[in-house]
XYZ file of C-alpha atoms in Angstrom:
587
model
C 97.128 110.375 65.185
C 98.698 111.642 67.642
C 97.430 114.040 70.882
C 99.785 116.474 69.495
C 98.443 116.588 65.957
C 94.884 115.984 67.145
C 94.890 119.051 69.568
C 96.463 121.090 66.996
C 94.192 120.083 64.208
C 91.544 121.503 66.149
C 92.855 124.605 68.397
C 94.661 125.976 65.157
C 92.520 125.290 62.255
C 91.828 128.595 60.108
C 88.374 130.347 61.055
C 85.567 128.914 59.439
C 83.281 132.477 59.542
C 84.329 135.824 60.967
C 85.384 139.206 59.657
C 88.799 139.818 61.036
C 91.236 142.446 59.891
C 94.538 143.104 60.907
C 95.792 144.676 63.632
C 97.281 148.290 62.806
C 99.968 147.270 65.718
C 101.341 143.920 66.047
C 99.128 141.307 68.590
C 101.902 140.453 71.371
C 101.266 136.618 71.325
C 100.972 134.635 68.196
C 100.210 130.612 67.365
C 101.916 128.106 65.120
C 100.173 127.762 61.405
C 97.781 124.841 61.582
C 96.015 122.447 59.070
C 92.302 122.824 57.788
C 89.072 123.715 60.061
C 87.364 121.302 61.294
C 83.903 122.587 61.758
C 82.983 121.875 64.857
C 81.403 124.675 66.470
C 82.915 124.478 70.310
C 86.275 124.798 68.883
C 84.845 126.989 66.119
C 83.667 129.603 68.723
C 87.069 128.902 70.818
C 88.884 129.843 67.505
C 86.909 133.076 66.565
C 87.578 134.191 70.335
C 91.544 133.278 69.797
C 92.017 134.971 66.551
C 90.283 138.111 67.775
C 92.639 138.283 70.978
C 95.677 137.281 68.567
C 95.115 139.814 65.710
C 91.877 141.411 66.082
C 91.594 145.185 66.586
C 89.314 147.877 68.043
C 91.444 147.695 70.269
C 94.589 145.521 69.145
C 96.001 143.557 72.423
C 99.621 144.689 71.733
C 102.704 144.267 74.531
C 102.316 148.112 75.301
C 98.512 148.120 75.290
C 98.632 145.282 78.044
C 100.919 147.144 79.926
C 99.361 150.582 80.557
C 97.197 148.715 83.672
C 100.491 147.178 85.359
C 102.802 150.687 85.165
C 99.735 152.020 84.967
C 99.303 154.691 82.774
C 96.580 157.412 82.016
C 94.884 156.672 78.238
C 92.921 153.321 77.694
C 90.568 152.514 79.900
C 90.568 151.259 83.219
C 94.271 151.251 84.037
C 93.411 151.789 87.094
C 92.453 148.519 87.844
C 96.007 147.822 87.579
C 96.689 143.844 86.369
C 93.159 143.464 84.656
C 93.659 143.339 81.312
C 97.213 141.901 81.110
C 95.885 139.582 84.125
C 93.368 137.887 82.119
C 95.249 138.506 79.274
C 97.688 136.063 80.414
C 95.689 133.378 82.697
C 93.310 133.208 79.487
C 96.646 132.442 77.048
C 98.182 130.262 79.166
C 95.711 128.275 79.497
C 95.239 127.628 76.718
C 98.486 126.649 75.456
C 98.616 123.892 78.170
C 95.330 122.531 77.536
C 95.531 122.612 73.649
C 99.333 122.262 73.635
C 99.200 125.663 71.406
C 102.202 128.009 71.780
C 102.175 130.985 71.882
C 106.173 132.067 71.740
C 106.272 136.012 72.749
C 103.828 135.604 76.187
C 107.080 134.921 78.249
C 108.464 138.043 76.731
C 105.730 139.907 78.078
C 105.560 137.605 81.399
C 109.060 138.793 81.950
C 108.119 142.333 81.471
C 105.591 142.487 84.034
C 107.350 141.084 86.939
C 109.849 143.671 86.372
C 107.184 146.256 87.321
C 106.111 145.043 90.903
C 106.435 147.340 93.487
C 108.999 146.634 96.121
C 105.492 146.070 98.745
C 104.954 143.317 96.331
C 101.849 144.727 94.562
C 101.185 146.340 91.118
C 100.199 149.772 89.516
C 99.831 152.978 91.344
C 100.323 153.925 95.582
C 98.239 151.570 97.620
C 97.053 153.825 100.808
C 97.280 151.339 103.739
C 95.934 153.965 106.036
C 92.820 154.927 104.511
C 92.156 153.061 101.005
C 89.809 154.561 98.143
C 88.003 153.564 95.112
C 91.309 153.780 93.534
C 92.507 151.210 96.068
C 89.601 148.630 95.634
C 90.377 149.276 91.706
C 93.806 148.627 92.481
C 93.207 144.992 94.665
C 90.885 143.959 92.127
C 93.005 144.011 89.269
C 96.099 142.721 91.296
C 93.828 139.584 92.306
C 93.736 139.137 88.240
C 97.200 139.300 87.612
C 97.807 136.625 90.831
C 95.267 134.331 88.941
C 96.951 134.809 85.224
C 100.649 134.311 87.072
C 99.547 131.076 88.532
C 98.003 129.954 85.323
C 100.950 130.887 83.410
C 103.592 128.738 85.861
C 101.228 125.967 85.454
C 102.190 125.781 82.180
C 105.990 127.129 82.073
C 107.289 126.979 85.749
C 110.193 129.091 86.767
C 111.033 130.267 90.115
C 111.138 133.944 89.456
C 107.081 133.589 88.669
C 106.917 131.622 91.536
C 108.504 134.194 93.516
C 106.687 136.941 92.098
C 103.014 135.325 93.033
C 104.522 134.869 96.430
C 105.361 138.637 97.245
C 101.948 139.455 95.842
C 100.434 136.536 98.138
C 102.217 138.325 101.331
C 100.893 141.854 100.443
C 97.476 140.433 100.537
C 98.107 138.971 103.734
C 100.068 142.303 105.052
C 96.736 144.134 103.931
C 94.256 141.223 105.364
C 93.464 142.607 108.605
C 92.378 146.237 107.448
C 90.676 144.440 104.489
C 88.711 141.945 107.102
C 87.488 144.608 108.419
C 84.113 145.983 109.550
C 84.677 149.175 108.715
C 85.881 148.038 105.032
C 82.750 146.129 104.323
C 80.744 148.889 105.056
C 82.455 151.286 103.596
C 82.388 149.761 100.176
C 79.120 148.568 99.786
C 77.077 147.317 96.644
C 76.614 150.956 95.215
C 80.346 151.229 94.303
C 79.823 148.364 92.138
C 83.380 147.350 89.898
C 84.955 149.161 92.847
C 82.486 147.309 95.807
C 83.958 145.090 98.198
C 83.752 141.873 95.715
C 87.414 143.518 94.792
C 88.672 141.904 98.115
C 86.926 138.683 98.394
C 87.237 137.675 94.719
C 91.472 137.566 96.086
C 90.473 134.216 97.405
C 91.028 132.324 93.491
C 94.083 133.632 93.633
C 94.880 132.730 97.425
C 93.365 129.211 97.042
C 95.606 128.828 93.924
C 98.675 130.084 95.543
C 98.295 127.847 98.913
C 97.960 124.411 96.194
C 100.949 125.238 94.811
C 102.864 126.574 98.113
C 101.319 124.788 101.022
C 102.173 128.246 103.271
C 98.970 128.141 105.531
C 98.953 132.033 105.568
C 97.690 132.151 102.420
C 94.962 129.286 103.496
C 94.169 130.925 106.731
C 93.543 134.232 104.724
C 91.121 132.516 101.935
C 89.152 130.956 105.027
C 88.944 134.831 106.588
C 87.405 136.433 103.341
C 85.099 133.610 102.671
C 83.558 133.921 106.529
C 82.409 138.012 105.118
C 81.140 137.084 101.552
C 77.915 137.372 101.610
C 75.471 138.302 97.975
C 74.824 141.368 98.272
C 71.543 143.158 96.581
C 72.535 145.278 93.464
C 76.242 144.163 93.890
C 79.023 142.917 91.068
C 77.791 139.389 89.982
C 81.097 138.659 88.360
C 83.101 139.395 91.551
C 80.904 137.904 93.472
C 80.862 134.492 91.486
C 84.712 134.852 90.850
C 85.109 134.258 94.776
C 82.889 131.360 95.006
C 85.162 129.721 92.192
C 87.985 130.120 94.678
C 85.865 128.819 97.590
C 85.992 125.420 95.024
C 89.730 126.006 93.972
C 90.437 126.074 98.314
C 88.286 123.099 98.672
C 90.080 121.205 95.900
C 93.510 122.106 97.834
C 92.100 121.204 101.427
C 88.876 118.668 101.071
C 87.432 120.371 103.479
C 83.717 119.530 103.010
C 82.201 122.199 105.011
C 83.284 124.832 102.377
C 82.324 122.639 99.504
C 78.658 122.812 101.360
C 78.778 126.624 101.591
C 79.721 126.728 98.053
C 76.603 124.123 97.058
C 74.364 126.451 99.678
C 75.712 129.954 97.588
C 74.993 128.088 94.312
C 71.393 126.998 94.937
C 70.216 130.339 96.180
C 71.581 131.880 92.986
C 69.802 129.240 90.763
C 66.536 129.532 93.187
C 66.530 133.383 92.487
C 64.983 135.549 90.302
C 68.335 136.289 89.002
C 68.834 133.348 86.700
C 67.677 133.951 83.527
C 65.335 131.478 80.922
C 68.972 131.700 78.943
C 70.860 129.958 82.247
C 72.814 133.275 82.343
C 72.669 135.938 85.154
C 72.898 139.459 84.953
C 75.374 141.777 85.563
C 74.176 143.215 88.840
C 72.219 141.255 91.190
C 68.718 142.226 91.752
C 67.155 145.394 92.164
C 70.274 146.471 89.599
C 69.455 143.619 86.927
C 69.184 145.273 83.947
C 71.752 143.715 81.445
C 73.862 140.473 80.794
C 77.774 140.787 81.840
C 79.838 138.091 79.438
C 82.275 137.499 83.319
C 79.364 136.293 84.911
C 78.291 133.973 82.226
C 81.661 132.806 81.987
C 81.494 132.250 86.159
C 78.264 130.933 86.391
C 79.367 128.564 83.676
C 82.533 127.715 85.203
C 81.683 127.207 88.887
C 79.109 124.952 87.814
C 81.668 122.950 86.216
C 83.510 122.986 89.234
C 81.084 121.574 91.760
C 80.278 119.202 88.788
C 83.747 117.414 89.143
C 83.560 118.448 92.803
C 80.539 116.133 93.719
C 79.286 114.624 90.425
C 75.548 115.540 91.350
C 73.708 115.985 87.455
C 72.092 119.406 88.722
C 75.205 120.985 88.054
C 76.165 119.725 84.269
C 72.776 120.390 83.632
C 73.348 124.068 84.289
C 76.632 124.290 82.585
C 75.258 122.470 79.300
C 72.396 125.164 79.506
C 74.503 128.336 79.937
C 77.413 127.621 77.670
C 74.668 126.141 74.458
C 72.333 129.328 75.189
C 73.685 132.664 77.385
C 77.447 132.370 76.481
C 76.715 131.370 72.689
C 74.493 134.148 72.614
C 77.140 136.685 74.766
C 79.823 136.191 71.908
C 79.547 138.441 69.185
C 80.551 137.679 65.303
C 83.933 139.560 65.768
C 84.702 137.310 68.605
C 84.532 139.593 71.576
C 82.307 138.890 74.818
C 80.132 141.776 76.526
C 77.239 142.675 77.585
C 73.653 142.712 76.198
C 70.570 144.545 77.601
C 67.359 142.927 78.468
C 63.347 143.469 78.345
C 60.981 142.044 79.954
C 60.597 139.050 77.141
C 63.266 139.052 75.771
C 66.661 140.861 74.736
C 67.498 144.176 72.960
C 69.668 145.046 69.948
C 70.300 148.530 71.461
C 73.062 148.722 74.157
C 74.956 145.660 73.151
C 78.363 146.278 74.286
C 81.678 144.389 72.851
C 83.567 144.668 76.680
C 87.459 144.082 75.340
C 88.564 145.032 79.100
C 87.594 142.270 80.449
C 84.814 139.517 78.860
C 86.323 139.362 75.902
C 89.082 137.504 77.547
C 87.626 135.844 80.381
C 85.406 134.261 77.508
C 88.378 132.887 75.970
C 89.296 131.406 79.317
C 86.359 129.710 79.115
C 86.632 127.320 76.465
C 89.271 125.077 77.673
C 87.054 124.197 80.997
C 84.389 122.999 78.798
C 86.452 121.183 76.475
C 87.966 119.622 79.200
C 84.375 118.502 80.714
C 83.431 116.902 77.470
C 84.772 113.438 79.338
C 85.276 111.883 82.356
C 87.919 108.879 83.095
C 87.047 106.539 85.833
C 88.869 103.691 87.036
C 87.230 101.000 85.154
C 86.474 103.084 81.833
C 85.676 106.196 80.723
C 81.734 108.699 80.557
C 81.324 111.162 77.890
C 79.391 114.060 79.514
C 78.830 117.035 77.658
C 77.394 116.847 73.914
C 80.631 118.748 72.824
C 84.013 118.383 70.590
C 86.542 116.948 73.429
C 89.388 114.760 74.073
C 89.783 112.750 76.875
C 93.501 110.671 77.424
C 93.911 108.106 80.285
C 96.295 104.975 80.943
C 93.484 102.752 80.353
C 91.053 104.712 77.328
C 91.576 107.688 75.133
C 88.807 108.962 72.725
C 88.139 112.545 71.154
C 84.510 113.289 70.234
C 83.478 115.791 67.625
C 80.122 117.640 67.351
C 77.002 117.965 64.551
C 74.664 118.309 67.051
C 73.606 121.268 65.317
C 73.548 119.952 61.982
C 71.892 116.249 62.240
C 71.745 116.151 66.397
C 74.937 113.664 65.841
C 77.954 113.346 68.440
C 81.036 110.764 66.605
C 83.489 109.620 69.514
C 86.099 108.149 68.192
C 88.247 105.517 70.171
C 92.199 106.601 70.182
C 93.756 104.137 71.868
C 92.239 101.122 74.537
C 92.976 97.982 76.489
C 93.038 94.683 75.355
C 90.275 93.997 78.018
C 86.667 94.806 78.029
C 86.120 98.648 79.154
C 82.827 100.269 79.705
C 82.056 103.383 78.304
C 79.237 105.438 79.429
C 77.005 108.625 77.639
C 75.293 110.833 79.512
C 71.720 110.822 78.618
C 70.345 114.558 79.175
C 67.084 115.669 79.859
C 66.540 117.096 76.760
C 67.227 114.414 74.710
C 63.791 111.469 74.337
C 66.240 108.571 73.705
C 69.753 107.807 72.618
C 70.320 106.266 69.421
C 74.389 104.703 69.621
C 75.755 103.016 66.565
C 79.416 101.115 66.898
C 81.104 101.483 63.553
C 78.022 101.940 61.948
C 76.250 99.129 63.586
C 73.675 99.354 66.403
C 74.956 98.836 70.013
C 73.932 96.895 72.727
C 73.101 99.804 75.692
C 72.317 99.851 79.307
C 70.736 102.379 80.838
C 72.439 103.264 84.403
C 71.627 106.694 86.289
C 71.114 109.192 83.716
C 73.869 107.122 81.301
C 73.620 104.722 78.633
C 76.720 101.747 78.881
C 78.016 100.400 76.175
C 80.672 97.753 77.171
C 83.373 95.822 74.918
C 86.864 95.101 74.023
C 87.135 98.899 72.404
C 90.089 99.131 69.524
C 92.093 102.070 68.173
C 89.345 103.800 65.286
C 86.321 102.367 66.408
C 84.043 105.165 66.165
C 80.774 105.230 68.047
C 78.042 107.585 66.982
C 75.454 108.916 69.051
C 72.047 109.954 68.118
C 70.140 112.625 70.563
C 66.510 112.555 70.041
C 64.844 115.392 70.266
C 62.163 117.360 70.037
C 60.337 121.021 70.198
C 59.576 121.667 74.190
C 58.226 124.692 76.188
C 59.020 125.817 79.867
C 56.992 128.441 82.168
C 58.887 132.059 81.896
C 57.272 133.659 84.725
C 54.184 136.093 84.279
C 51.807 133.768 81.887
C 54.673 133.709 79.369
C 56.041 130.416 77.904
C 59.630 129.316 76.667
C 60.568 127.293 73.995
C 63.660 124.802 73.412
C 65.076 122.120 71.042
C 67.383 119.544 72.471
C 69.898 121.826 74.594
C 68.992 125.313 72.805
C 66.765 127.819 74.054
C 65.018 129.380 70.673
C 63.936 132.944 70.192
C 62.450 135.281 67.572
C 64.827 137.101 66.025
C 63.704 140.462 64.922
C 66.221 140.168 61.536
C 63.909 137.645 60.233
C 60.665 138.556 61.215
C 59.994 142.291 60.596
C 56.039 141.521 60.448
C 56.257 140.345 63.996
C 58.271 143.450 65.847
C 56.010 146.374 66.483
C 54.122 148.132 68.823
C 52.563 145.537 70.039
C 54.454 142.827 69.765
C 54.049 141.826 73.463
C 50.774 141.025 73.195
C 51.200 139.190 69.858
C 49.837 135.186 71.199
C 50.987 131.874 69.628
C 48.713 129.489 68.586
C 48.329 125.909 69.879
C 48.308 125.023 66.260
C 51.331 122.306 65.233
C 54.403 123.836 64.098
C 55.725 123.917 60.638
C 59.126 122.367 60.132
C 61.892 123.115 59.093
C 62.491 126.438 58.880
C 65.734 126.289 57.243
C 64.407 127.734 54.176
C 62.113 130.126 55.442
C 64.742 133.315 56.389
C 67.385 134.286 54.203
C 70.038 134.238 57.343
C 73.547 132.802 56.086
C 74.663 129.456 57.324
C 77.987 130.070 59.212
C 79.469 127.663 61.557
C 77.008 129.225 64.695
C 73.715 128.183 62.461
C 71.728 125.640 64.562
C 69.341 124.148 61.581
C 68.269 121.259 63.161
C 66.478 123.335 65.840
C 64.804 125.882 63.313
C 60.993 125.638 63.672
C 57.667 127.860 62.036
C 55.238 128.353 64.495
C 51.774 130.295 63.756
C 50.845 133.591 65.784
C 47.823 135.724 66.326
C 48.932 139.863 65.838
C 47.674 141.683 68.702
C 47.255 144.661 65.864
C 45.254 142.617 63.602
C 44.082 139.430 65.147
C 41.899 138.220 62.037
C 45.172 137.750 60.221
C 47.140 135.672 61.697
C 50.882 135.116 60.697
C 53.964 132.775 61.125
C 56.853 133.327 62.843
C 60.430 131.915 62.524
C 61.891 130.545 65.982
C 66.031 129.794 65.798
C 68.258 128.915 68.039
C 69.256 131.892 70.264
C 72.928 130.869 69.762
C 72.772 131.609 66.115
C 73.117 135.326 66.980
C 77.223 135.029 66.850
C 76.793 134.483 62.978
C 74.634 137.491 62.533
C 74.309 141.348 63.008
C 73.255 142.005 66.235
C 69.189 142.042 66.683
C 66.317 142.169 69.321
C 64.973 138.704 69.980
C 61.613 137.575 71.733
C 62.207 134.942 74.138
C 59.138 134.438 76.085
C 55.476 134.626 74.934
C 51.639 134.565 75.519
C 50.083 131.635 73.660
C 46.267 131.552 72.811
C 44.410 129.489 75.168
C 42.847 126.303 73.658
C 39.047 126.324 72.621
């Protein structure tokens, strides 16, 4: 098979689950038709996210709709933050298309359109006051650094020179604006409590700046990155999503200039995040940073998920696939909802709450959709002598010397099948990742058991590899529990972080559920047949799992309780789910 047919046998294929309906108005973009679904559930999720930017409504993403923030327009929301929506909007499409090879015919229609609206200064949406910028201003820059980001995306994939020239004058008003914006009395004027609007609205321009300067070389646009990243800083109570948008440029400027002093900042900015009491059990992080960190934000998972990746490829070091693998299986799975949409979600102090779930169409929604081709493309690795398969997800990987896709029933039997699409006539090495969570790797060659080596965290299997051999890989594992702070325990199974969901245990939720204990008696497995949730493509039935509880109401009763896979909450109505919990001590 081809890459062509492959990618589109996957990216296209109908929606397994979901409950679209369409669109009053007609979606702007729009895909070929494609063959049959293939059920596996990263391209599953990637395809419920698609559809519901392609034809989904409440609100339908129509040409006029994705305007109102470049003209901008009083109505929808948020035009103010003028390149936002149609920013991300297009970054998120493009993208897309060039790493599934999906088309998507009308976005230079609507490309065209918005170059057409630039101001002559070089900026878009309303009057930027140089002499004494606003809230309206910040709102302004912040949505403009968007738009920069979807532009570049979009001439990665379709090069012209009049979107090349239109990044450019948007590049130079950033740098016309640079010294004001550098300045003291800037940074302390919009501080942390002006949040959306806070100063993260200038120093998340470096993506865009970074991205600009790889494909122009003009050291202005450099020299300006370097100036913003000396005055980032993490502010308490401030934007996570702008703040972790900049530190993915400070990655996308050290990918353009291998300067290794930035890529150390950007390790240093990393680890005090993932040190803090910001990260969350579900390898998410909130929405504000501490004392403001009340509720999830579907941008910062998407971030956090994303730089990872980044310094992944950047150094290699295992810390930071590890983190990835954790927030895309657990926080992100859990972020999307059933219609497709990304938001945000509120959170208690063990666990998370069905009331103030919020489907955020202005901007998570589509920065989740940008998401998917990163990790797809971080499923593999090609090295000069052969090729490592790195992430436990569906993925295809093409190189001169190995090409292989691998599809996914992790979920289903804890199964990965990589199947070999081309190869040398010479003996290659391939290597699989090994992950923490997994006790052993069990790796079958066309059925047959394979000769492995284990080398740093990777199993290597190595032979003269020929087009269809298909090597399936086993992941062992087993129930697990981490410390969750305050005497509280978490539970896991392979990569998932498991939770009780209040849909399927009514007797559990109540007044005093926090004080309900589990016992250290063995669990009961499986749980499959224990709840009457539907199986959908998001269901995770390997990892269901009965565990026994003492009620804090009525402790001479004790009861069971049905732990799933947090992830499974995309197939379901939303709910409240316990995450962390006492457990009796042993006699």
């Amino acid at each position: 098979m081809d890459r062509r047919n492959f990618v589109k046998s996957v990216a296209l294929a109908p929606l397994a689950v979901g409950t679209f309906h369409p669109a009053v108005a007609t979606p702007i973009a729009d895909s070929e038709s494609a063959p049959a679904a293939t059920a596996t559930p990263l391209h599953d999720r990637y395809q419920l996210t698609l559809q519901r930017v392609l034809s989904g409504n409440s609100p339908a993403y129509t040409e006029e709709f994705l305007l109102e923030d470049v003209r901008p327009i009083a109505g929808r929301r948020f035009t103010e933050y003028s390149g936002d929506v149609s920013g991300r909007y297009i970054g998120a499409l493009a993208t897309a298309a060039r790493v599934y090879r999906t088309p998507f015919p009308n976005l230079d229609a609507l490309i065209a359109k918005v170059i057409a609206l630039q101001k002559p200064d070089g900026y878009f949406g309303s009057a930027f006051h140089y002499e004494k910028p606003t809230d309206l201003d910040m709102a302004l820059l912040w949505g403009n650094g968007r738009l920069l980001v979807g532009l570049i995306e979009y001439y990665r994939l379709s090069p012209s020179p009049e979107v090349l020239t239109s990044c450019k004058r948007l590049g130079d008003f950033l740098v016309r604006v640079g010294p004001l914006m550098l300045s003291k009395y800037i940074r302390d004027q919009f501080g942390a409590q002006h949040f959306a609007s806070s100063y993260i609205c200038w120093t998340q321009q470096v993506e865009g700046l970074a991205n600009l300067y790889q494909l122009t070389v003009n050291p202005r646009y450099r020299d300006l990155a370097q100036a913003i990243i000396a005055v980032t800083d993490r502010r308490p109570s401030d934007h996570v999503h702008g703040y972790l948008t900049s530190l993915r440029g400070w990655v996308d400027l050290y990918n353009a200039t291998s300067d290794t002093d930035l890529l150390r900042k950007c390790e240093a900015a990393w680890q005090d995040v993932a040190q803090s009491q910001d990260l969350l059990i579900t390898g998410g992080v909130p929405e504000g940073w501490s004392p403001n960190n009340h509720r999830t934000e579907g941008c910062a998972e998407v971030d956090w998920a994303r730089l990872s990746l980044a310094l992944w490829k950047a150094t290699g070091k295992p810390q930071y696939l590890a983190m990835a693998e954790r927030t895309v299986f657990n926080e992100l799975a859990f972020n999307q909802y059933a219609t497709g949409d990304f938001g945000h979600r509120v959170y208690t102090e063990t666990g998370l709450a069905a009331a103030g779930a919020v489907r955020a169409w202005w901007c998570c929604t589509l920065h989740g959709l940008r998401v998917f081709p990163d990790v797809q493309s971080s499923a593999f690795r090609s090295h000069q002598a052969g090729l490592s398969f790195d992430l436990p997800v569906d993925g295809l990987m093409e190189s001169a010397s190995l090409s292989a896709r691998s599809e996914s029933t992790l979920a289903q039997d804890g199964t990965i099948r990589i199947t070999i699409l081309s190869a040398p006539a010479a003996q290659t090495p391939i290597l699989i990742r090994k992950p923490d969570w997994a006790e052993n790797l069990e790796i079958r060659i066309n059925a047959v058991a394979a000769n492995a080596t284990a080398e740093a965290g990777y199993l290597r299997v190595l032979r003269t590899w020929r087009t269809g051999d298909v090597i399936s890989v086993r992941y062992g594992m087993a129930l697990r529990s981490e410390p969750a702070g305050k005497g509280r325990t978490a539970y896991f199974f392979g990569p998932w972080l498991l939770g009780a969901p209040a849909s399927e245990n009514p007797a559990y939720f109540n007044e005093l559920t926090l004080n309900n204990r589990l016992t250290q008696a063995p669990p009961e497995t499986p749980a499959s047949s224990h709840a009457s949730i539907s199986a959908t493509s998001f269901t995770v039935p390997v990892a269901a799992t009965l565990l026994r509880y003492i009620p804090a109401e009525f402790p001479e009763q004790p009861g069971i309780v049905a732990f799933r896979a947090i992830a499974e909450q995309t197939g379901q109505t939303t709910t409240s789910w316990e995450l962390r919990f006492l457990t009796q001590s042993k006699a």
